[in-house]
Amino acid sequence: WHDRLFEYAENGILIENCHWGSAPPAFPTKDWCPWSYYRTSVDISAVYGSVLHNLQSTIGPAKNGLSRPGCWAYPDMLEVGLLKSDTESKSHFAAWCIVSSPLILSFDVTNDDQLDTVWNIITNREAIAINQAWFGHPGTAFYTSSEMVSVSR
C-alpha cells in the first residue's frame, strides 16, 4: 500500500506509525519499514519525568538497528517551552537531537510570545546539525536512573 501512495505524491510524503510503541505492527524489522518515522512511546506530557520515560523508549530500537534514515524511531513530539524551566526545555531538545528523533513541535507556533521564549532552543544550529547527521547509528542512552538519562552519539 505504501509503494502506491508514494507513486502519487509529487513532492514526497511522510508516513507516521503512531501505535505508541505497542499496537502491532509497532516496530519495523531490519528488512521492512513502511513508515518514515514511528512512535516508540506513550503520549508525552509537559513533565520532565515523562520526557525521560519516553526518551528511554528509543534504546531498544537504537540497539537493534531499527532507527535509521527513512525509518526513524521517535519518542513523541517535543514539549519544549511547555516544561517547568528553560534548562529542562534545552536538555529535552538536545536529547531528541542526539537520538535522531524527528523534531516535531507541540505548541501553537502562531503564538509569538511562546515562540519567542523557545526560539534560541529550536533554532540551535549545532544541535540541529547533530540531529541531521547520520553516523551509522542514532544516539542512545549509556546511563539511566530514575532521575537522569545520559545519551551519547
Backbone as a ProteinNet text record, in pm:
[ID]
protein_1_A
[PRIMARY]
WHDRLFEYAENGILIENCHWGSAPPAFPTKDWCPWSYYRTSVDISAVYGSVLHNLQSTIGPAKNGLSRPGCWAYPDMLEVGLLKSDTESKSHFAAWCIVSSPLILSFDVTNDDQLDTVWNIITNREAIAINQAWFGHPGTAFYTSSEMVSVSR
[TERTIARY]
80.5	0	83.9	193.5	273.5	347.8	385.2	451	358.2	231.1	133.7	114.3	112.3	95.1	210.2	332.5	449.3	444.5	387	376.8	294.7	193.9	102.9	146.9	250.2	295.8	401.5	367	460.7	579.4	554.8	659.2	706.7	673.5	712.3	613.7	610.2	522.2	596.5	545.6	594.9	483.1	516.1	417.9	461.4	369.4	399.2	321.3	386.4	319.4	308.1	187.8	166.4	93.8	152.5	94.1	144.8	206.9	254.6	349.5	421.6	519.1	459.6	329.2	270.3	179.1	91	-4.9	63.5	43.8	109.5	61.4	144.4	289.4	355	400.5	456.2	596.9	675.3	814.4	847.1	940.9	985.7	1077.4	1124.3	1229.8	1351	1459.6	1577.1	1553.7	1458.6	1432	1301.9	1221.6	1089.4	1056.9	1021.5	976.7	897.1	764.8	683.4	658.5	718.3	694.1	818.7	797.7	908.4	961.5	869.8	905.8	795.8	832.5	735.7	757.6	645.4	649	698.3	774.9	826.4	766.3	679	638.2	490.9	449.5	316.3	317.4	201.8	194.5	281.4	353	438	353.3	398.3	331.7	437.3	392.4	483.2	536.4	589.9	652.3	785.3	894	1025.4	1039.9	972.5	975.1	918	817.8	760.7	861.7	935.9	1041.3	1143.6	1189.3	1288.8	1232.9	1110.1	1047.3	1040.7	993.3	980.7	1116.5	1213.1	1348.2	1401.6	1375.5	1424.4	1359.6	1246.3	1180	1254.4	1353.8	1431.4	1552	1581.3	1700.6	1693.2	1584	1571.3	1584	1506.2	1521.6	1663.5	1727.7	1865.1	1960.5	1952	2043.1	2020	1898.5	1866.7	1872.2	1924.8	1937.9	1805.5	1704.1	1571.3	1537.5	1630.5	1613.8	1724.1	1683.8	1781	1719.5	1798.9	1742.7	1625.8	1515.5	1395.7	1305	1348.9	1271	1311.1	1276.9	1322.8	1231.7	1291.9	1220	1212.4	1096.8	1091.5	1000.5	1039.9	969.1	857.9	790.9	680.2	733.4	641.1	678.1	749.5	804	877.5	784	818.8	746.8	826.3	916.4	999.8	908.9	937.6	858.1	738.6	707.5	593.9	638.1	768	823.1	844.9	883.3	898.3	1006.9	1113.7	1226.1	1290.8	1366.5	1444	1547.5	1605.4	1703.5	1640.6	1520.1	1451.5	1422.2	1377.5	1349.3	1474.9	1585.8	1711.8	1760	1756	1804.8	1710.5	1581.2	1482.9	1513.3	1531.6	1561.3	1692.8	1793.6	1923.9	1913.6	1839.9	1825.7	1757.4	1651.7	1582.6	1676.5	1761.3	1859.6	1958.3	2007.3	2107.2	2052.3	1926.5	1871.9	1812.5	1842.1	1796.9	1645.3	1576.8	1431.1	1383.8	1273.1	1211.6	1178.9	1202.8	1185.1	1048.8	947.2	809.6	766.8	736.2	696.7	553.1	523.8	389.5	317.4	359.4	289.2	239.5	157.8	100	206.8	258.5	367.1	318.5	187.3	136.5	133.1	165.6	171.9	312.7	324.9	456.6	527.5	454.7	517.2	581.5	508.9	563.6	679	663.3	768.6	896.4	881	996.9	1073.4	1002	1070.2	1155	1123.2	1198.2	1279.3	1273.9	1338.9	1486.6	1559.9	1702.8	1727.3	1632.9	1646.3	1619	1505.4	1463.5	1538.3	1616.4	1697.3	1846.5	1880.2	2020.4	2083.8	2163.6	2221.3	2309.8	2385	2472.8	2390.3	2285.8	2200	2129	2077.9	2008.7	2105.5	2228.8	2328.9	2353.6	2358.8	2374.5	2253.9	2135.7	2013.5	2012.8	2059.5	2051.3	2166.5	2274.2	2389.4	2367.9	2404.4	2391.6	2531	2557.9	2688.6	2683.7	2578.9	2563.7	2486.3	2448.3	2376.6	2314.1	2188.3	2134.2	2197.4	2195.8	2242.9	2149.8	2200.1	2117.7	2167.7	2091.7	2129.3	2250.1	2342.2	2451.4	2444.9	2355.4	2333.2	2190.1	2118.3	1983.9	1964.7	1882.1	1840.2	1700.5	1643.9	1509.3	1510.2	1627.2	1636.9	1706.1	1773	1855.8	1870.9	1882.5	1919.5	2034.3	2148.8	2262.5	2267.2	2276.1	2275.2	2405.2	2437.9	2561.9	2541.1	2619.6	2612.8	2741.4
-120.6	0	125.8	123.6	245.6	275.8	172.2	195.3	270.7	232.7	301.7	445.3	467.2	601.4	691.7	641	719.3	755.3	669.1	695.6	820.6	848.7	959.4	1090.4	1088.4	1208.6	1279.5	1395	1469.2	1524	1573.5	1638.1	1553.7	1427.7	1341.6	1351.3	1248.5	1244.3	1179.4	1201.3	1133.6	1047.5	927.2	837.9	810	830.7	806.8	685.8	604.4	496.8	544.2	576.1	625.7	520.3	404.5	296.1	297.8	406.5	425.6	314.8	258.3	156	27.7	3	-118.7	-194.2	-127.6	-198	-249.2	-375.3	-430.5	-361.6	-341.8	-359.4	-233.6	-237.6	-120	-87.3	-189.4	-166.7	-227	-167.2	-224.8	-343.9	-404.1	-503.7	-446.2	-516.9	-467.1	-463.7	-544.1	-552.9	-485.8	-440.5	-387.8	-266.5	-156.7	-37	49.7	40.8	120.1	264	305.2	438.7	524.6	653.4	749	760.1	752.5	754.3	686.1	638.4	565	594.5	598.4	625.4	504	529	422.8	428.9	524.8	552.4	586	598.8	651.9	802	866.1	1010.7	1080.5	1179.2	1258.4	1365.5	1412.4	1524.8	1626.9	1744.4	1854.3	1842.7	1726.7	1696.6	1630.3	1673.4	1623.9	1472.2	1414.6	1269.4	1197.5	1255.8	1199.6	1205.8	1314.7	1328.9	1217.3	1195	1090.1	951.5	926.9	797.9	771.2	868.2	849.5	839.2	913.7	904.2	761.9	698.1	561.2	460.9	495.7	404.1	391.4	475.9	468.1	374.9	328.1	244.9	115.4	41.2	-85.9	-71.4	18.8	35.9	76.4	160.4	201.3	83.4	7.8	-105.7	-216.4	-223.9	-329.1	-281.2	-161.4	-109.1	-76.9	-42.4	-18.3	129.3	217	359.6	401.4	446.3	472.2	568	619.6	708.1	641.3	714.3	664.4	584.7	559.4	478.9	519	640.4	695.4	658.3	611.8	590.8	726.1	756.8	881.7	867.7	934	920.8	1023.6	1063.2	1159.4	1299.8	1393.2	1529.2	1600.9	1716	1796.1	1874.9	1880.6	1962.1	2088.5	2127.1	2246.4	2367.9	2446	2564.5	2537.6	2412	2376.9	2318.7	2295.2	2237.4	2346.2	2305.7	2399.9	2503.9	2465.6	2558.8	2555.9	2659.3	2669.5	2556.3	2521.3	2412.9	2280.7	2252.2	2129.6	2129.9	2243.5	2252.9	2233.7	2293.8	2277.6	2133.8	2067.9	1930.1	1836.4	1865.6	1787.6	1797	1917.4	1937.3	1868.8	1884.9	1823.1	1671	1612.4	1466.3	1416.4	1483.9	1442.8	1456.7	1559.2	1574.4	1458.6	1421.6	1314.8	1181.4	1149.7	1019.9	1021.6	1125.6	1137.5	1138.6	1189.5	1195.1	1305.3	1282	1395.2	1503.6	1627.4	1739.8	1804.8	1749.7	1792.7	1877.2	2003.5	2094.9	2068	2085.6	2054.7	2176.9	2294	2413.1	2494.1	2590.3	2675.2	2770.6	2742.9	2825.1	2962	2985.4	3119.2	3208.5	3152.2	3228.7	3288.7	3415.1	3479.4	3482.6	3504.3	3508.6	3373.8	3267.3	3134.6	3101.9	3134.1	3108.9	3185.2	3309.8	3390.4	3327.4	3264.7	3207.7	3086.2	3017.1	2895.1	2909.8	3026.1	3044.2	3004.4	3045.8	3013.4	2863.7	2793.8	2648.9	2578.5	2607.3	2532.4	2572.9	2680.9	2720.7	2699.5	2622.3	2595.2	2512.9	2577.8	2514	2393.4	2401.8	2291.3	2167.7	2188.5	2076.6	2016.6	2102.3	2053.2	1978.9	2025.6	1955.2	1814.7	1800.1	1666.2	1580.6	1637.3	1563.6	1517.5	1600.6	1572.1	1487.8	1475.9	1397.9	1250	1164.7	1020.2	962.5	901.3	843	690.9	635	490.4	433.8	520.9	476.9	599.7	589.8	703.3	706.3	817.1	821.4	740.8	701.2	625.4	647	599.4	614.8	527.6	581.2	499	489.8	567.2	557.8	602.1	526.1	567.3	546.9	631.5	617.4	675.9	678.4	734	887.4	949.1	1093.5	1144.8	1054.9	1104.1	998	1045	959.9	1030.7	966.2	1024.3	961.7	1046.3	998.2	1035.2	956.4	978.6	941.5	1000.3	969.2	911.8
0	0	0	74.3	84.1	-44.8	-121.3	-250.3	-345.3	-347.6	-433.4	-388.4	-258.2	-204.6	-247.3	-240.6	-282.2	-430.1	-512.8	-656.5	-684.6	-602.8	-626.5	-562	-487.2	-418.2	-501.4	-554.1	-638.6	-559.4	-439.4	-360.8	-243.9	-243.9	-133.6	-18.7	59.9	175.8	291.2	408.6	527.6	582.5	622	681.8	824.6	917.6	1058.3	1108.1	1188.5	1260.5	1404.7	1447.3	1582.6	1664.9	1677.5	1757	1899.8	1941.9	2079.4	2123.2	2027.4	2062.5	2113.3	2085.5	2141.3	2045.5	1974	1888.6	1761.3	1726.7	1607.5	1479.7	1383.6	1388.9	1444.4	1566	1632.8	1585.2	1553.7	1517.9	1382	1312.5	1186.4	1212.8	1107.7	1117.9	1045.3	1044.8	973	822.2	774	630.7	587.6	681.5	649	734.2	667.6	738.4	640.3	643.5	551.7	598.3	709.5	764.6	752.6	750.6	754.8	897.6	993.4	1134.9	1214.6	1332.1	1413.1	1560.6	1633.6	1777.4	1853.5	1955.2	2041.1	2180.8	2205.1	2343.1	2354.5	2479.4	2510.6	2484.4	2495.8	2478.1	2581.5	2535.4	2623.9	2692	2806.2	2872.5	2912	2948.9	2981.1	3123.7	3155.4	3284.1	3250.9	3314.7	3276.2	3294.2	3392.5	3409.5	3287.4	3224.3	3102.1	2987.9	2979.7	2878.4	2895.3	3019	3044.8	3014.4	3054.2	3027.6	2876.5	2801	2656.9	2589.3	2636.2	2579.7	2590.8	2704.1	2723.9	2628.2	2570.3	2476.9	2344.7	2321.6	2197.3	2208.8	2328.9	2350	2269.8	2280.8	2209.2	2059	1995.6	1851.2	1810.4	1889.2	1856	1864.1	1970.6	1989	1886.7	1832.3	1735.5	1590.2	1567.9	1431.9	1364.5	1442.5	1386.7	1372.5	1402.9	1379.9	1285	1167.5	1061	959.4	867.3	765.1	691.9	683.3	618.5	709.6	832.5	928	1069.9	1108.3	1235.3	1351.5	1459	1585	1655.6	1714.6	1791.1	1912.4	2020.8	2148	2169	2064.4	2062.7	2036	2026.4	1991	2105.7	2073.8	2171.2	2262.3	2388.7	2487.2	2520.3	2432.8	2451.2	2469.3	2571.4	2600.6	2689.7	2712.8	2796.8	2930.7	2944.9	3068	3172.3	3294.7	3406.5	3385.7	3315.4	3307	3168.9	3143.7	3020.3	3013.6	3127.2	3133.2	3091.4	3140.6	3100.9	2951.1	2897.7	2754.2	2670.5	2714.6	2641	2642	2756.2	2762.4	2687.1	2689.8	2613.6	2464.2	2413.5	2271.3	2234.4	2317.3	2290.1	2286.4	2379.2	2382.1	2255.7	2210.9	2087.8	1967.8	1969.2	1860.7	1861.4	1977.5	1988.3	1940.5	1969.9	1929.9	1789.2	1712.3	1572.7	1559.7	1659.1	1656.1	1562	1489.5	1419.4	1521.7	1486.1	1578.8	1553.2	1616.4	1595.5	1715.2	1690.3	1797.4	1839.3	1968	2018.3	2073.8	2036	2083.7	1964.6	1991.5	1888.2	1835.4	1717.1	1661.5	1614.3	1616.8	1584.9	1708.4	1825.2	1949.2	1959.4	1919.6	1913.7	2048.2	2156.1	2288.8	2322.2	2297.7	2326.4	2232.3	2105.7	2008.3	2044.7	2087.9	2127.4	2244.2	2338	2455.3	2420.2	2311.3	2275.6	2147.3	2084.8	1955	1956.3	2058.1	2063.4	2081.8	2139.6	2156.5	2024.6	1963	1843.7	1717	1724.4	1608.7	1633.5	1734.1	1767.2	1654.6	1573.1	1453.7	1486.8	1595.3	1632.3	1671	1749.4	1790.2	1668.8	1582.2	1462.8	1371	1360.7	1277.7	1331.3	1462.5	1522.3	1488.5	1499.8	1467.6	1321.7	1231.2	1088.5	1035.2	1110.4	1064.4	1096	1005.3	1028.4	1041.3	1154.7	1182	1180.7	1119.9	1114.4	1232.1	1325.6	1445.1	1510.1	1555.9	1629.9	1768.6	1830.6	1968.3	2056.4	2169.5	2263.4	2405.3	2499.3	2639.7	2672.8	2749.9	2801.9	2953.6	3014.8	3159	3187.2	3266.3	3305.4	3455.2	3512.2	3651.2	3660.9	3777.4	3791.5	3776.6	3785.6	3777.9	3654	3578	3469.3	3361.8	3236.5	3124.2	3054.7	3045.5	2974.7	2836.4	2734	2596.3	2526.6	2426.5	2352.9	2208.5	2123.3	1981.1	1936.5
[MASK]
+++++++++++++++++++++++++++++++++++++++++++++++++++++++++++++++++++++++++++++++++++++++++++++++++++++++++++++++++++++++++++++++++++++++++++++++++++++++++

